[in-house]
Amino acid sequence: MQLQLQLQLQLQLQFLLNLAVRGMDPQKALDTPRWRWLRGLEVAVEQRWTQHAMAVLSARGHRLIAQPELSGFGCGQAVLCNPAGGYVAGSDSRADGLAQGY
């Protein structure tokens, strides 16, 4: 249970940072390659991370373990209220799902 909560918090943080800091829409924020902290400087990353991003983290001392995207990186759906009016939604490509709102 503790491990699942830890993973959920990491993935939600990545999603929110993609929205707020990187300015992504919900679909792009959900589909961006993810990472998962394991212990110490050991980090699991989805295989579709760029070689450049992996090289930068490796140079900083992180031990990266590339894994298939369907091996514990979670999935989600989101519906956000657009300040300009209406809604904008996204559904994670890692799983079957649907984001809808009214």
PDB file of C-alpha atoms in Angstrom, residues 11-22 29:
ATOM      1  CA  LEU A  11       3.076  10.401 -11.083  1.00  0.00           C
ATOM      2  CA  GLN A  12       0.605  13.088 -10.018  1.00  0.00           C
ATOM      3  CA  LEU A  13       3.496  15.486  -9.392  1.00  0.00           C
ATOM      4  CA  GLN A  14       4.871  14.842 -12.887  1.00  0.00           C
ATOM      5  CA  PHE A  15       1.443  15.460 -14.413  1.00  0.00           C
ATOM      6  CA  LEU A  16       0.937  18.718 -12.491  1.00  0.00           C
ATOM      7  CA  LEU A  17       4.447  19.981 -13.333  1.00  0.00           C
ATOM      8  CA  ASN A  18       3.812  19.229 -17.010  1.00  0.00           C
ATOM      9  CA  LEU A  19       0.663  21.363 -16.827  1.00  0.00           C
ATOM     10  CA  ALA A  20       1.842  24.251 -14.636  1.00  0.00           C
ATOM     11  CA  VAL A  21       5.536  24.584 -15.453  1.00  0.00           C
ATOM     12  CA  ARG A  22       5.874  23.162 -18.941  1.00  0.00           C
ATOM     13  CA  ALA A  29       0.946  16.057 -19.912  1.00  0.00           C
TER      14      ALA A  29
END
